[in-house]
Each structure stands twice: as structure tokens, then as C-alpha cells.
GROMACS .gro file of N, CA, C and O in nm:
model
  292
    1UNK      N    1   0.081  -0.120   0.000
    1UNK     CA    2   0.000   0.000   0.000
    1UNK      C    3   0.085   0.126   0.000
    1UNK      O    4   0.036   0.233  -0.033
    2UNK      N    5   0.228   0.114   0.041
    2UNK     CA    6   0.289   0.231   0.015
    2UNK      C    7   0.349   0.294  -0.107
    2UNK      O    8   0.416   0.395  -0.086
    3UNK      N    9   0.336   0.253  -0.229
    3UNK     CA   10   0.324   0.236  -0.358
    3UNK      C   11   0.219   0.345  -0.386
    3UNK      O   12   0.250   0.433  -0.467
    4UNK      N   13   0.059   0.349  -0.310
    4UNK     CA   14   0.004   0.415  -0.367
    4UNK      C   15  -0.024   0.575  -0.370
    4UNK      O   16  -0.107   0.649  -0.424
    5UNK      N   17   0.102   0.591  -0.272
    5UNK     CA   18   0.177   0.772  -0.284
    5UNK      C   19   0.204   0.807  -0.380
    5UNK      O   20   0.165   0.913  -0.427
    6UNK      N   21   0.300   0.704  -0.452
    6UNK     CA   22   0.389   0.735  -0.549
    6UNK      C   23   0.275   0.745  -0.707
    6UNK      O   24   0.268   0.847  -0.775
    7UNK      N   25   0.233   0.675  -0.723
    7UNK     CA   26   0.131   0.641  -0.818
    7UNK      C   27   0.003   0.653  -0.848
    7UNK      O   28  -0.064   0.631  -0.948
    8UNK      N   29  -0.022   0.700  -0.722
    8UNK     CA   30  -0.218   0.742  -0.753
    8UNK      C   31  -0.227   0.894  -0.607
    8UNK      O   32  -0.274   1.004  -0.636
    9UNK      N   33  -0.191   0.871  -0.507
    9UNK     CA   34  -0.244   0.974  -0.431
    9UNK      C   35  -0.188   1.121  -0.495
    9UNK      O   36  -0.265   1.206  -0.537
   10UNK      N   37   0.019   1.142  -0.495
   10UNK     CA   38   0.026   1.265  -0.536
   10UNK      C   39  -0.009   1.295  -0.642
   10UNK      O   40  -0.008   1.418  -0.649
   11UNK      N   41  -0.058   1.226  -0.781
   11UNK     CA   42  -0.080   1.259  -0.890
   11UNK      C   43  -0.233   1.348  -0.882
   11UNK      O   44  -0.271   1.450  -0.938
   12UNK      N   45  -0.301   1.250  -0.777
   12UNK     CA   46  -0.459   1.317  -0.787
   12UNK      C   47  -0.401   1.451  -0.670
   12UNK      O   48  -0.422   1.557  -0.728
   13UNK      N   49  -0.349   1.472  -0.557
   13UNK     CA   50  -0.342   1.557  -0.498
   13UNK      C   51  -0.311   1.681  -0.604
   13UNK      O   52  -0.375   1.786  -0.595
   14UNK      N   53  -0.221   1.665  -0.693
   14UNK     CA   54  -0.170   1.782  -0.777
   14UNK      C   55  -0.324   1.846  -0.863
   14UNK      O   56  -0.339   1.964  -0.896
   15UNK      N   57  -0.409   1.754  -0.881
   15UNK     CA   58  -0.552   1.775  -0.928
   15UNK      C   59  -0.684   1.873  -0.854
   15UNK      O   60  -0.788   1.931  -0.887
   16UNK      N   61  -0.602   1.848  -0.735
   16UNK     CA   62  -0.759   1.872  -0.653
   16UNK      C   63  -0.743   2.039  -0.696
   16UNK      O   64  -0.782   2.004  -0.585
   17UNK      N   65  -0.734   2.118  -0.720
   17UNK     CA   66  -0.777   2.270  -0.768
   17UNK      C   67  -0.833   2.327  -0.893
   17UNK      O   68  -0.893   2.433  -0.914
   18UNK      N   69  -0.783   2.193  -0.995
   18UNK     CA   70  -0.837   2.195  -1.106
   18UNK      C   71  -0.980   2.120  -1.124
   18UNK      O   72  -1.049   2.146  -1.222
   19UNK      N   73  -1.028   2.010  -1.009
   19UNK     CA   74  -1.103   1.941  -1.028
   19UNK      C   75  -1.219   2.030  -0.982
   19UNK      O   76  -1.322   2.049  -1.046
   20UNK      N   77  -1.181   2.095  -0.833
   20UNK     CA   78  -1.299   2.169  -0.772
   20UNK      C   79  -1.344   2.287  -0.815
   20UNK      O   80  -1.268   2.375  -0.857
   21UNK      N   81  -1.518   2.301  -0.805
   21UNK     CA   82  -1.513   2.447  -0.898
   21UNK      C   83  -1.450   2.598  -0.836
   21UNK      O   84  -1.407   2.628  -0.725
   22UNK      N   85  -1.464   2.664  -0.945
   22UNK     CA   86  -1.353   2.801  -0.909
   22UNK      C   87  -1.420   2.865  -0.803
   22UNK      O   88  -1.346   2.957  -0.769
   23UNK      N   89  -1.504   2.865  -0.746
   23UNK     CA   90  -1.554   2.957  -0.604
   23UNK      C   91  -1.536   2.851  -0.467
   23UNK      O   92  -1.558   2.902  -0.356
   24UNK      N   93  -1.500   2.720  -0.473
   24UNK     CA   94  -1.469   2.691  -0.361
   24UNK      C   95  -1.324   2.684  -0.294
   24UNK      O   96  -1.232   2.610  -0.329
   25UNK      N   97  -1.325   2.781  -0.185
   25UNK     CA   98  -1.228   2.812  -0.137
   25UNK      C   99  -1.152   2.700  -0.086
   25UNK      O  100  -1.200   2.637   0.008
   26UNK      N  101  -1.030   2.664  -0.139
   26UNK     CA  102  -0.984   2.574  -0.070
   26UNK      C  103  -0.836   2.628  -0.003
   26UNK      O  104  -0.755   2.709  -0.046
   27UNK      N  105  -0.838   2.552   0.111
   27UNK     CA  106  -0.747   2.639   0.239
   27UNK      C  107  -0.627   2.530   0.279
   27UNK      O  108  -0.534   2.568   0.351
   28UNK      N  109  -0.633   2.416   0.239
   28UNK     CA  110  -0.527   2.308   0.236
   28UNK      C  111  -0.576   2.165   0.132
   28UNK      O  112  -0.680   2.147   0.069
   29UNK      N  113  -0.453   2.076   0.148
   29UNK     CA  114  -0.455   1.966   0.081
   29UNK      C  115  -0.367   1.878   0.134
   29UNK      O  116  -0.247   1.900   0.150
   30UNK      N  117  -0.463   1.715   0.180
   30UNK     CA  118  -0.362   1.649   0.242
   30UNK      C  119  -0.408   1.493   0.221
   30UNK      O  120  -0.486   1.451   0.136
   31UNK      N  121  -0.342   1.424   0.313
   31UNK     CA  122  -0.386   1.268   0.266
   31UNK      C  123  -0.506   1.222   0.422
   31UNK      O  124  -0.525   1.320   0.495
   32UNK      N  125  -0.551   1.141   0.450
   32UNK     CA  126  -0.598   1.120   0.507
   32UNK      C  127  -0.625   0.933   0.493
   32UNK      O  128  -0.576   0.854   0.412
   33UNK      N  129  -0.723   0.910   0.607
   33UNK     CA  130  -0.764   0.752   0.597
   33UNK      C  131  -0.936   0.758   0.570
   33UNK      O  132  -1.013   0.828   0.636
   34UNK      N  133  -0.971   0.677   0.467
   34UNK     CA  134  -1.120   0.668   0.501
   34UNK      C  135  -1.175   0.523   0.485
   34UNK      O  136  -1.136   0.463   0.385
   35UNK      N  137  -1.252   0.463   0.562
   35UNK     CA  138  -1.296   0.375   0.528
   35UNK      C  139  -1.214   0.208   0.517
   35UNK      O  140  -1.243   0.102   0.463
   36UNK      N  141  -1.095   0.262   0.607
   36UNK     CA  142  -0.921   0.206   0.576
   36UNK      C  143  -0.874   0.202   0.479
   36UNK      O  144  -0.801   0.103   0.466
   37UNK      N  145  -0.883   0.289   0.363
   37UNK     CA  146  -0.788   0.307   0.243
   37UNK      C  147  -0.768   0.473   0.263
   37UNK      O  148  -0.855   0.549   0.305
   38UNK      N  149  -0.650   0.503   0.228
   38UNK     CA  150  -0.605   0.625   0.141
   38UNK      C  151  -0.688   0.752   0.069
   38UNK      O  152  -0.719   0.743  -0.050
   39UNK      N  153  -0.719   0.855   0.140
   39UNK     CA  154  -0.794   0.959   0.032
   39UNK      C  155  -0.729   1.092   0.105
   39UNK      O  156  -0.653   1.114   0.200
   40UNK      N  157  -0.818   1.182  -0.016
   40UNK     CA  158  -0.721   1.289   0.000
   40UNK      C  159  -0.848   1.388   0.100
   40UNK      O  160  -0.969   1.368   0.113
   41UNK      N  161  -0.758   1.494   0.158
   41UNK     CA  162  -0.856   1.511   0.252
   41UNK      C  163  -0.849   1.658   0.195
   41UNK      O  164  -0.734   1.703   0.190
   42UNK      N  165  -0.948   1.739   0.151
   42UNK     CA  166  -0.975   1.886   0.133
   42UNK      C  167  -1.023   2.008   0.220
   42UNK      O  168  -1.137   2.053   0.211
   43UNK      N  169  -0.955   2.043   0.280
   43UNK     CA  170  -1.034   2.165   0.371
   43UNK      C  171  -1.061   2.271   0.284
   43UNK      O  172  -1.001   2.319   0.187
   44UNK      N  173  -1.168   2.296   0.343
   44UNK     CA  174  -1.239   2.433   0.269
   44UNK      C  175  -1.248   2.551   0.410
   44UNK      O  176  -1.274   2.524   0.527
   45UNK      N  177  -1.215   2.686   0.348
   45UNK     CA  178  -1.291   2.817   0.414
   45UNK      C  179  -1.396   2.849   0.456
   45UNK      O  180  -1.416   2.910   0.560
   46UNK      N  181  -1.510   2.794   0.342
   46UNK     CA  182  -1.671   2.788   0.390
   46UNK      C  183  -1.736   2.666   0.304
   46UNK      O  184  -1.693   2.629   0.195
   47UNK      N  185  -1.822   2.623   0.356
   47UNK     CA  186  -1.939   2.568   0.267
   47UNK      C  187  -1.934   2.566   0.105
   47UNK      O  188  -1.908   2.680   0.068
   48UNK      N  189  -1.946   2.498   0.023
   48UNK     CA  190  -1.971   2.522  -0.108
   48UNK      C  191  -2.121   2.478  -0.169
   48UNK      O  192  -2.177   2.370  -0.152
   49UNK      N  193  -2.168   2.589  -0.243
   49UNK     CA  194  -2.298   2.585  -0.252
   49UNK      C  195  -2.326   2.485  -0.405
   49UNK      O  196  -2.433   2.443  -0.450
   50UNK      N  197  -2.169   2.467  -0.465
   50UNK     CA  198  -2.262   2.361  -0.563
   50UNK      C  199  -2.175   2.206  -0.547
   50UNK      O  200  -2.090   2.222  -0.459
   51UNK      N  201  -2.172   2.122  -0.580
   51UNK     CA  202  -2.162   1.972  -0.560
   51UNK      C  203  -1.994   1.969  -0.603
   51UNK      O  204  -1.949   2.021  -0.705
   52UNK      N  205  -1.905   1.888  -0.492
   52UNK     CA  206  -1.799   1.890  -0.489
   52UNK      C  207  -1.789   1.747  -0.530
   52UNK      O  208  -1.882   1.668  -0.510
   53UNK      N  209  -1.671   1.710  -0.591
   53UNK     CA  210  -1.617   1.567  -0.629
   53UNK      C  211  -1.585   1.475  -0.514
   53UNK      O  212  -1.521   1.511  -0.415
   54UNK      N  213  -1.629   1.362  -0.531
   54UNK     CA  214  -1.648   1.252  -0.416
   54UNK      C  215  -1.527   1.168  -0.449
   54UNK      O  216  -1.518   1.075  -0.368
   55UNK      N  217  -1.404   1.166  -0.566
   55UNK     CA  218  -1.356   1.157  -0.573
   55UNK      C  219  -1.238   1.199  -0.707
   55UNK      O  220  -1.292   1.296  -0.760
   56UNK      N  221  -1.153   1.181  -0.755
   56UNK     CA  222  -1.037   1.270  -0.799
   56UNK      C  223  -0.915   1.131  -0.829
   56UNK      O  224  -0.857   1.075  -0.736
   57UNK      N  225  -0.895   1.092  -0.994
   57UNK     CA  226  -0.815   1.029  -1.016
   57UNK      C  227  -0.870   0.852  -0.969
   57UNK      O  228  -0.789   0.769  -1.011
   58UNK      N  229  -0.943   0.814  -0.923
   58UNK     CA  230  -1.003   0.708  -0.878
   58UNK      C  231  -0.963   0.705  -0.718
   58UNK      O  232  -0.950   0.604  -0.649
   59UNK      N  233  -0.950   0.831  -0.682
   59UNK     CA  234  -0.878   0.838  -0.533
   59UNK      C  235  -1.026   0.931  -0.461
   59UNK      O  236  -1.075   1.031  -0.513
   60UNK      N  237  -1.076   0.865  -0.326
   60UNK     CA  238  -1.180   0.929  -0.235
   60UNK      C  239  -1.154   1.080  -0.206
   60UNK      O  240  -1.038   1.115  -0.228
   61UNK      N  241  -1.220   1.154  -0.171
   61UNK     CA  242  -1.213   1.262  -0.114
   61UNK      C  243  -1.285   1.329   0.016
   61UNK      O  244  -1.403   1.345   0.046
   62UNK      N  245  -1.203   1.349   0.058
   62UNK     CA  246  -1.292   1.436   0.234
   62UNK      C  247  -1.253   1.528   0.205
   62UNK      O  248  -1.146   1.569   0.162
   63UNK      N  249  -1.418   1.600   0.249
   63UNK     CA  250  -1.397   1.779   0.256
   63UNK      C  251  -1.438   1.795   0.405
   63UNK      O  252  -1.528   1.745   0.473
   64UNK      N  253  -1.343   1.878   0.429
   64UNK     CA  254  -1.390   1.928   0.561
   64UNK      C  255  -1.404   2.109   0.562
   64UNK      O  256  -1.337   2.188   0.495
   65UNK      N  257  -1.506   2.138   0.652
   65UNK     CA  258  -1.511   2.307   0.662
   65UNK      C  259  -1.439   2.354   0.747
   65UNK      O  260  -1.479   2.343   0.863
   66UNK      N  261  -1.324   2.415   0.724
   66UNK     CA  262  -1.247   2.425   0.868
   66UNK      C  263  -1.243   2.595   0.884
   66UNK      O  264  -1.207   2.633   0.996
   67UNK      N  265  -1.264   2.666   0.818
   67UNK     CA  266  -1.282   2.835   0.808
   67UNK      C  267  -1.106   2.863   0.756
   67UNK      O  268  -1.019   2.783   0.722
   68UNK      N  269  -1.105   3.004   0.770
   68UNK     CA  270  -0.970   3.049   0.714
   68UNK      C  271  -0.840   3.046   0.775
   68UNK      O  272  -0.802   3.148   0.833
   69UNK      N  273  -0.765   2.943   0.771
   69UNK     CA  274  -0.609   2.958   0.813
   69UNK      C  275  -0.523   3.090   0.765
   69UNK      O  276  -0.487   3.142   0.659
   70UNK      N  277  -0.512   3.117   0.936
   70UNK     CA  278  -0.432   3.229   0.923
   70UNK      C  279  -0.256   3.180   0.996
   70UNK      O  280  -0.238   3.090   1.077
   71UNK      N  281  -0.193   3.231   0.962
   71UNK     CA  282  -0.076   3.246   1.061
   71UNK      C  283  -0.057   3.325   1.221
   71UNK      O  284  -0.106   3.425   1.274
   72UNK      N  285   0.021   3.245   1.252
   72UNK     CA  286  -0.027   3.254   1.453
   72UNK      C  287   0.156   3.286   1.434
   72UNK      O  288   0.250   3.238   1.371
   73UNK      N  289   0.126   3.413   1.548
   73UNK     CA  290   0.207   3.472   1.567
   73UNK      C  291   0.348   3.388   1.652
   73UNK      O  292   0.450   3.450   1.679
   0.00000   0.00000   0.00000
């Protein structure tokens, strides 16, 4: 399973901005576990009001709403 960094997760990670539409704010990009396999996990700024991709490259996706990352002093 560690194979599937190299070959399917960063390829779709490099995707996720092109995949999601242009008004959803996205505030990071990372890997995560779901379901016990591998997906990529999306935080968003706010809510998105139209239908986000459930998955990206044949790879799952989690969105989470986490609001705006700022830098801490």
C-alpha cells in the first residue's frame, strides 16, 4: 500500500484545484484515511454551494469546513 503515494495519491493531490469548482475556497490539501484506504482530505474556508467531487483520479475525497487559516504569531 505504500506504492500508492507514489502512483495514484500525489498525482490526484496535484488535481484537486483543477477538479474543484472556481468559487470553492480551498485552504489546504492532504492525505488522510477513510474507510481504511487512502484519500485525499480537502479543507475548505466555507461551505460550497454547488456539488464537490467525491472523488479525484479514482482516489476518495474528504472535505472538511475548517474556516480560514491564518498564521499565529
Amino acid at each position: 500500500e505504500s506504492d500508492i503515494f507514489s502512483y495514484k495519491l500525489q498525482p490526484a493531490k496535484g488535481k484537486v484545484k483543477n477538479s474543484f469548482p472556481s468559487d470553492a475556497r480551498i485552504s489546504g490539501v492532504g492525505i488522510t484515511r477513510k474507510d481504511g484506504h487512502y484519500a485525499l482530505k480537502v479543507n475548505l474556508e466555507e461551505e460550497s454551494s454547488v456539488a464537490l467531487p467525491e472523488e479525484i483520479e479514482g482516489v476518495a475525497v474528504v472535505v472538511h469546513v475548517v474556516g480560514k487559516v491564518r498564521k499565529q504569531n
